[in-house]
Amino acid sequence: MIVTPVWYMMLAAALFVIGASGLLLRRNALIMFMSIELMLNAVNLTFVAAARQLGDINGQVSVFFVMVVAAAEVVVGLAIMVAVFRRRASASIDELAELRG
Amino acid sequence: MTELILFVLFGVGALAGAIMMVASRNPVYSALGLIGTMFSIAVLYVVNGAHFVAAVQIVVYAGAVMTLFLFVIMLIGVDQPEDTTEQLPIQRPAALALGAILLIGFVVVIAAGTLAGSDDGTVVGTVEAIADELFTNWLLPFEVTTLLLVIASVGAIVLAQFKLRDRK
């Protein structure tokens, strides 16, 4: 059996769905954040598979940019999380309800 | 044949790591599951000819980002259990149903679509090939990412100092 790029896209779709479900199911802010990272990784795998299918290196360059943005996002997101934790001493997002009207 | 073996082995590894991340009660196990997923995806990158991207995946994602995650998990504390009481009773079944619908949608779209191109194995993402593209056609976006990284690190420092100034 020949493995085509479509197989990798199917795998990436499954990983993306697991990440999206994790984001909806878990209450721990850190694990929700990790789920977002998983979704970004799934999209990167799709980019690489598409680059192979189309014979175009630009797909791999796009992965590079996604990684840079994800790294910046992690730095700021985790800093916010630590700042919130100092005030609330909890990583559960259900307790962050001060904006409720 | 080699590719089939690698795809099955590391595809299953990636899925297992992802499920471990979502299902695990302990955040440290979640982080380890995600590290496993990222290593598996790096192997799949190599199989697809994306050598540079695979190296960056291991150094940046599995190395730097996940180390940062583990640091924050240790800082925030792993001993307090997550409260499983839902504010919205319908959320858990609704999330699972929406996930299933999303997966079915993806599979239908990918299976029904036809891809352009021929998959002739000409794309090899060596450092030279990526740099060639990055420093000619993508030069301005590349420079903007450096700005983004500076803003992110300054933002992290400001956020870390904010409370200390507040307390005085």
CSV table of C-alpha atoms in Angstrom, one decimal:
chain,number,residue,atom,x,y,z
A,1,MET,CA,0.0,0.0,0.0
A,2,ILE,CA,1.2,3.5,-0.9
A,3,VAL,CA,0.9,6.2,1.7
A,4,THR,CA,-0.4,9.3,0.1
A,5,PRO,CA,-0.5,12.8,1.6
A,6,VAL,CA,-4.2,12.4,2.1
A,7,TRP,CA,-3.5,9.9,4.8
A,8,TYR,CA,-1.5,12.5,6.7
A,9,MET,CA,-4.3,14.9,6.3
A,10,MET,CA,-6.7,12.4,7.8
A,11,LEU,CA,-4.3,11.9,10.7
A,12,ALA,CA,-4.0,15.7,11.1
A,13,ALA,CA,-7.8,16.0,11.1
A,14,ALA,CA,-8.1,13.4,13.9
A,15,LEU,CA,-5.4,15.2,16.0
A,16,PHE,CA,-7.2,18.6,15.4
A,17,VAL,CA,-10.5,17.1,16.6
A,18,ILE,CA,-8.9,15.6,19.7
A,19,GLY,CA,-7.4,19.1,20.5
A,20,ALA,CA,-10.7,20.8,19.9
A,21,SER,CA,-12.5,18.3,22.1
A,22,GLY,CA,-9.9,18.7,24.8
A,23,LEU,CA,-10.4,22.5,24.7
A,24,LEU,CA,-14.1,22.0,25.3
A,25,LEU,CA,-13.9,19.2,27.9
A,26,ARG,CA,-11.1,20.2,30.3
A,27,ARG,CA,-11.4,22.9,32.9
A,28,ASN,CA,-7.6,23.3,33.7
A,29,ALA,CA,-6.3,26.4,31.8
A,30,LEU,CA,-2.9,24.7,31.2
A,31,ILE,CA,-4.4,21.7,29.6
A,32,MET,CA,-6.7,23.9,27.5
A,33,PHE,CA,-3.6,25.7,26.4
A,34,MET,CA,-1.8,22.4,25.5
A,35,SER,CA,-4.9,21.5,23.4
A,36,ILE,CA,-4.4,24.7,21.4
A,37,GLU,CA,-0.8,23.7,20.8
A,38,LEU,CA,-2.0,20.3,19.6
A,39,MET,CA,-4.4,21.9,17.1
A,40,LEU,CA,-1.6,24.1,15.8
A,41,ASN,CA,0.6,21.0,15.3
A,42,ALA,CA,-2.2,19.2,13.4
A,43,VAL,CA,-2.5,22.2,11.1
A,44,ASN,CA,1.3,22.1,10.6
A,45,LEU,CA,1.2,18.5,9.6
A,46,THR,CA,-1.5,19.4,7.0
A,47,PHE,CA,0.8,22.1,5.6
A,48,VAL,CA,3.7,19.7,5.2
A,49,ALA,CA,1.5,17.1,3.5
A,50,ALA,CA,0.2,19.7,1.2
A,51,ALA,CA,3.7,20.9,0.4
A,52,ARG,CA,4.6,17.4,-0.6
A,53,GLN,CA,1.5,16.9,-2.7
A,54,LEU,CA,1.8,20.2,-4.6
A,55,GLY,CA,5.6,20.0,-4.9
A,56,ASP,CA,5.9,23.5,-3.4
A,57,ILE,CA,8.3,24.3,-0.6
A,58,ASN,CA,6.2,27.3,0.6
A,59,GLY,CA,4.1,25.0,2.7
A,60,GLN,CA,7.1,24.2,4.8
A,61,VAL,CA,7.9,27.9,5.1
A,62,SER,CA,4.4,28.5,6.4
A,63,VAL,CA,5.0,25.9,9.1
A,64,PHE,CA,8.0,27.9,10.2
A,65,PHE,CA,5.9,31.1,10.6
A,66,VAL,CA,3.2,29.2,12.5
A,67,MET,CA,5.8,27.9,14.9
A,68,VAL,CA,7.2,31.4,15.5
A,69,VAL,CA,3.7,32.7,16.3
A,70,ALA,CA,2.9,29.7,18.5
A,71,ALA,CA,6.1,30.3,20.5
A,72,ALA,CA,5.3,34.0,21.1
A,73,GLU,CA,1.7,33.0,22.0
A,74,VAL,CA,3.0,30.4,24.6
A,75,VAL,CA,5.4,33.0,26.2
A,76,VAL,CA,2.6,35.6,26.7
A,77,GLY,CA,-0.1,33.0,27.6
A,78,LEU,CA,1.9,31.3,30.3
A,79,ALA,CA,3.0,34.7,31.7
A,80,ILE,CA,-0.7,35.7,31.9
A,81,MET,CA,-1.5,32.3,33.5
A,82,VAL,CA,1.2,32.8,36.2
A,83,ALA,CA,-0.1,36.4,36.9
A,84,VAL,CA,-3.6,35.1,37.3
A,85,PHE,CA,-2.5,32.3,39.5
A,86,ARG,CA,-0.7,34.7,41.8
A,87,ARG,CA,-4.0,36.5,42.4
A,88,ARG,CA,-6.4,33.5,42.5
A,89,ALA,CA,-4.3,30.5,43.4
A,90,SER,CA,-6.2,28.3,41.0
A,91,ALA,CA,-5.8,27.1,37.4
A,92,SER,CA,-9.5,26.4,36.9
A,93,ILE,CA,-11.1,28.7,34.4
A,94,ASP,CA,-14.5,28.3,35.9
A,95,GLU,CA,-13.4,30.4,38.9
A,96,LEU,CA,-12.5,33.4,36.7
A,97,ALA,CA,-16.0,34.8,36.7
A,98,GLU,CA,-15.4,38.4,37.8
A,99,LEU,CA,-16.7,39.8,34.4
A,100,ARG,CA,-20.1,38.2,34.9
A,101,GLY,CA,-22.7,40.9,34.6
B,1,MET,CA,6.6,-0.2,2.6
B,2,THR,CA,8.9,1.6,5.0
B,3,GLU,CA,6.7,4.6,4.9
B,4,LEU,CA,3.6,2.5,5.7
B,5,ILE,CA,5.3,1.1,8.8
B,6,LEU,CA,6.5,4.5,9.9
B,7,PHE,CA,3.1,6.0,9.3
B,8,VAL,CA,1.2,3.4,11.3
B,9,LEU,CA,3.8,3.3,14.1
B,10,PHE,CA,4.1,7.1,14.6
B,11,GLY,CA,0.5,7.9,13.6
B,12,VAL,CA,-0.8,5.6,16.4
B,13,GLY,CA,1.9,7.1,18.7
B,14,ALA,CA,0.7,10.7,17.9
B,15,LEU,CA,-3.0,9.7,18.5
B,16,ALA,CA,-2.1,7.9,21.7
B,17,GLY,CA,-0.2,10.9,23.0
B,18,ALA,CA,-3.0,13.3,22.1
B,19,ILE,CA,-5.6,11.1,23.9
B,20,MET,CA,-3.3,10.8,26.9
B,21,MET,CA,-3.0,14.6,27.0
B,22,VAL,CA,-6.8,15.1,27.0
B,23,ALA,CA,-7.8,12.2,29.3
B,24,SER,CA,-5.1,12.4,31.9
B,25,ARG,CA,-6.0,13.8,35.4
B,26,ASN,CA,-2.4,14.8,36.2
B,27,PRO,CA,-1.1,17.8,34.1
B,28,VAL,CA,2.4,16.4,34.1
B,29,TYR,CA,1.2,13.2,32.3
B,30,SER,CA,-0.7,15.5,29.9
B,31,ALA,CA,2.5,17.4,29.1
B,32,LEU,CA,4.4,14.1,28.5
B,33,GLY,CA,1.6,12.9,26.2
B,34,LEU,CA,1.9,16.0,24.2
B,35,ILE,CA,5.7,15.7,24.0
B,36,GLY,CA,5.2,12.2,22.6
B,37,THR,CA,2.8,13.5,20.0
B,38,MET,CA,5.2,16.2,19.0
B,39,PHE,CA,8.1,13.7,18.5
B,40,SER,CA,5.8,11.4,16.5
B,41,ILE,CA,4.8,14.3,14.3
B,42,ALA,CA,8.5,15.2,13.8
B,43,VAL,CA,9.2,11.7,12.5
B,44,LEU,CA,6.2,12.1,10.1
B,45,TYR,CA,7.8,15.4,8.9
B,46,VAL,CA,11.0,13.6,8.1
B,47,VAL,CA,9.0,11.0,6.1
B,48,ASN,CA,7.4,13.8,4.1
B,49,GLY,CA,10.8,15.3,3.3
B,50,ALA,CA,10.6,18.3,5.7
B,51,HIS,CA,13.9,17.8,7.4
B,52,PHE,CA,14.4,21.4,8.6
B,53,VAL,CA,10.9,21.6,9.9
B,54,ALA,CA,11.3,18.3,11.8
B,55,ALA,CA,14.5,19.7,13.5
B,56,VAL,CA,12.7,22.9,14.5
B,57,GLN,CA,9.8,20.9,15.7
B,58,ILE,CA,12.0,19.0,18.2
B,59,VAL,CA,14.1,21.9,19.3
B,60,VAL,CA,11.3,24.5,19.6
B,61,TYR,CA,8.2,22.5,20.4
B,62,ALA,CA,9.3,19.4,22.1
B,63,GLY,CA,12.2,21.2,23.7
B,64,ALA,CA,11.6,24.8,24.5
B,65,VAL,CA,7.8,25.1,24.6
B,66,MET,CA,7.1,21.9,26.5
B,67,THR,CA,9.9,22.7,29.0
B,68,LEU,CA,8.1,26.1,29.6
B,69,PHE,CA,4.8,24.2,30.1
B,70,LEU,CA,6.4,21.9,32.6
B,71,PHE,CA,8.0,24.8,34.5
B,72,VAL,CA,4.6,26.5,34.8
B,73,ILE,CA,2.9,23.2,35.8
B,74,MET,CA,5.5,22.9,38.6
B,75,LEU,CA,5.0,26.6,39.6
B,76,ILE,CA,1.2,26.5,39.7
B,77,GLY,CA,1.2,23.1,41.4
B,78,VAL,CA,0.1,19.7,40.3
B,79,ASP,CA,-1.4,18.5,43.6
B,80,GLN,CA,-4.8,20.2,43.4
B,81,PRO,CA,-7.4,18.1,41.7
B,82,GLU,CA,-9.4,19.6,38.9
B,83,ASP,CA,-13.0,20.2,39.9
B,84,THR,CA,-15.2,18.1,37.7
B,85,THR,CA,-18.5,19.8,38.5
B,86,GLU,CA,-19.7,21.4,35.3
B,87,GLN,CA,-21.3,24.9,35.4
B,88,LEU,CA,-23.3,23.9,32.3
B,89,PRO,CA,-24.6,20.3,32.6
B,90,ILE,CA,-24.9,20.0,28.9
B,91,GLN,CA,-21.3,20.9,28.1
B,92,ARG,CA,-19.7,17.5,28.2
B,93,PRO,CA,-22.1,15.6,25.9
B,94,ALA,CA,-22.3,18.6,23.7
B,95,ALA,CA,-18.5,18.9,23.4
B,96,LEU,CA,-18.2,15.2,22.4
B,97,ALA,CA,-21.1,15.5,19.9
B,98,LEU,CA,-19.6,18.6,18.3
B,99,GLY,CA,-16.2,16.9,18.2
B,100,ALA,CA,-17.7,13.9,16.4
B,101,ILE,CA,-19.5,16.1,13.9
B,102,LEU,CA,-16.3,18.0,13.2
B,103,LEU,CA,-14.4,14.8,12.6
B,104,ILE,CA,-17.0,13.5,10.2
B,105,GLY,CA,-17.0,16.8,8.4
B,106,PHE,CA,-13.2,16.7,8.0
B,107,VAL,CA,-13.2,13.1,6.8
B,108,VAL,CA,-16.0,13.8,4.3
B,109,VAL,CA,-14.3,16.9,2.9
B,110,ILE,CA,-10.8,15.3,2.6
B,111,ALA,CA,-12.2,12.1,1.1
B,112,ALA,CA,-14.4,13.9,-1.4
B,113,GLY,CA,-11.9,16.5,-2.5
B,114,THR,CA,-9.4,16.0,-5.3
B,115,LEU,CA,-5.9,17.4,-4.7
B,116,ALA,CA,-3.9,19.2,-7.4
B,117,GLY,CA,-0.3,18.2,-7.9
B,118,SER,CA,1.4,14.9,-8.4
B,119,ASP,CA,3.3,14.0,-5.2
B,120,ASP,CA,6.5,13.2,-7.2
B,121,GLY,CA,8.8,13.6,-4.2
B,122,THR,CA,10.6,16.6,-5.5
B,123,VAL,CA,10.1,18.7,-2.4
B,124,VAL,CA,13.0,18.2,0.0
B,125,GLY,CA,13.0,20.8,2.8
B,126,THR,CA,16.7,21.1,3.5
B,127,VAL,CA,18.0,24.1,5.4
B,128,GLU,CA,19.3,25.4,2.1
B,129,ALA,CA,16.0,25.1,0.3
B,130,ILE,CA,14.0,26.7,3.2
B,131,ALA,CA,16.6,29.5,3.6
B,132,ASP,CA,16.5,30.2,-0.2
B,133,GLU,CA,12.8,30.7,0.0
B,134,LEU,CA,12.7,32.5,3.4
B,135,PHE,CA,15.4,35.1,2.6
B,136,THR,CA,14.0,36.0,-0.9
B,137,ASN,CA,10.3,35.8,-1.2
B,138,TRP,CA,9.5,35.9,2.5
B,139,LEU,CA,12.1,38.4,3.7
B,140,LEU,CA,9.7,41.0,5.1
B,141,PRO,CA,7.5,38.5,7.0
B,142,PHE,CA,10.6,37.0,8.4
B,143,GLU,CA,11.8,40.4,9.7
B,144,VAL,CA,8.3,41.0,11.2
B,145,THR,CA,8.5,37.8,13.2
B,146,THR,CA,11.6,39.1,14.9
B,147,LEU,CA,9.6,42.1,15.9
B,148,LEU,CA,6.8,39.8,17.2
B,149,LEU,CA,9.3,37.8,19.3
B,150,VAL,CA,10.7,41.0,20.9
B,151,ILE,CA,7.2,42.2,21.7
B,152,ALA,CA,6.3,38.8,23.2
B,153,SER,CA,9.4,38.7,25.4
B,154,VAL,CA,8.9,42.3,26.6
B,155,GLY,CA,5.3,41.5,27.3
B,156,ALA,CA,6.2,38.5,29.3
B,157,ILE,CA,8.7,40.5,31.4
B,158,VAL,CA,6.1,43.2,32.0
B,159,LEU,CA,3.4,40.7,33.0
B,160,ALA,CA,5.9,39.1,35.4
B,161,GLN,CA,6.8,42.4,37.1
B,162,PHE,CA,3.2,43.8,37.3
B,163,LYS,CA,2.2,42.2,40.6
B,164,LEU,CA,5.5,43.0,42.3
B,165,ARG,CA,5.0,46.7,41.7
B,166,ASP,CA,1.4,46.4,42.7
B,167,ARG,CA,2.2,45.0,46.1
B,168,LYS,CA,4.5,47.9,47.3
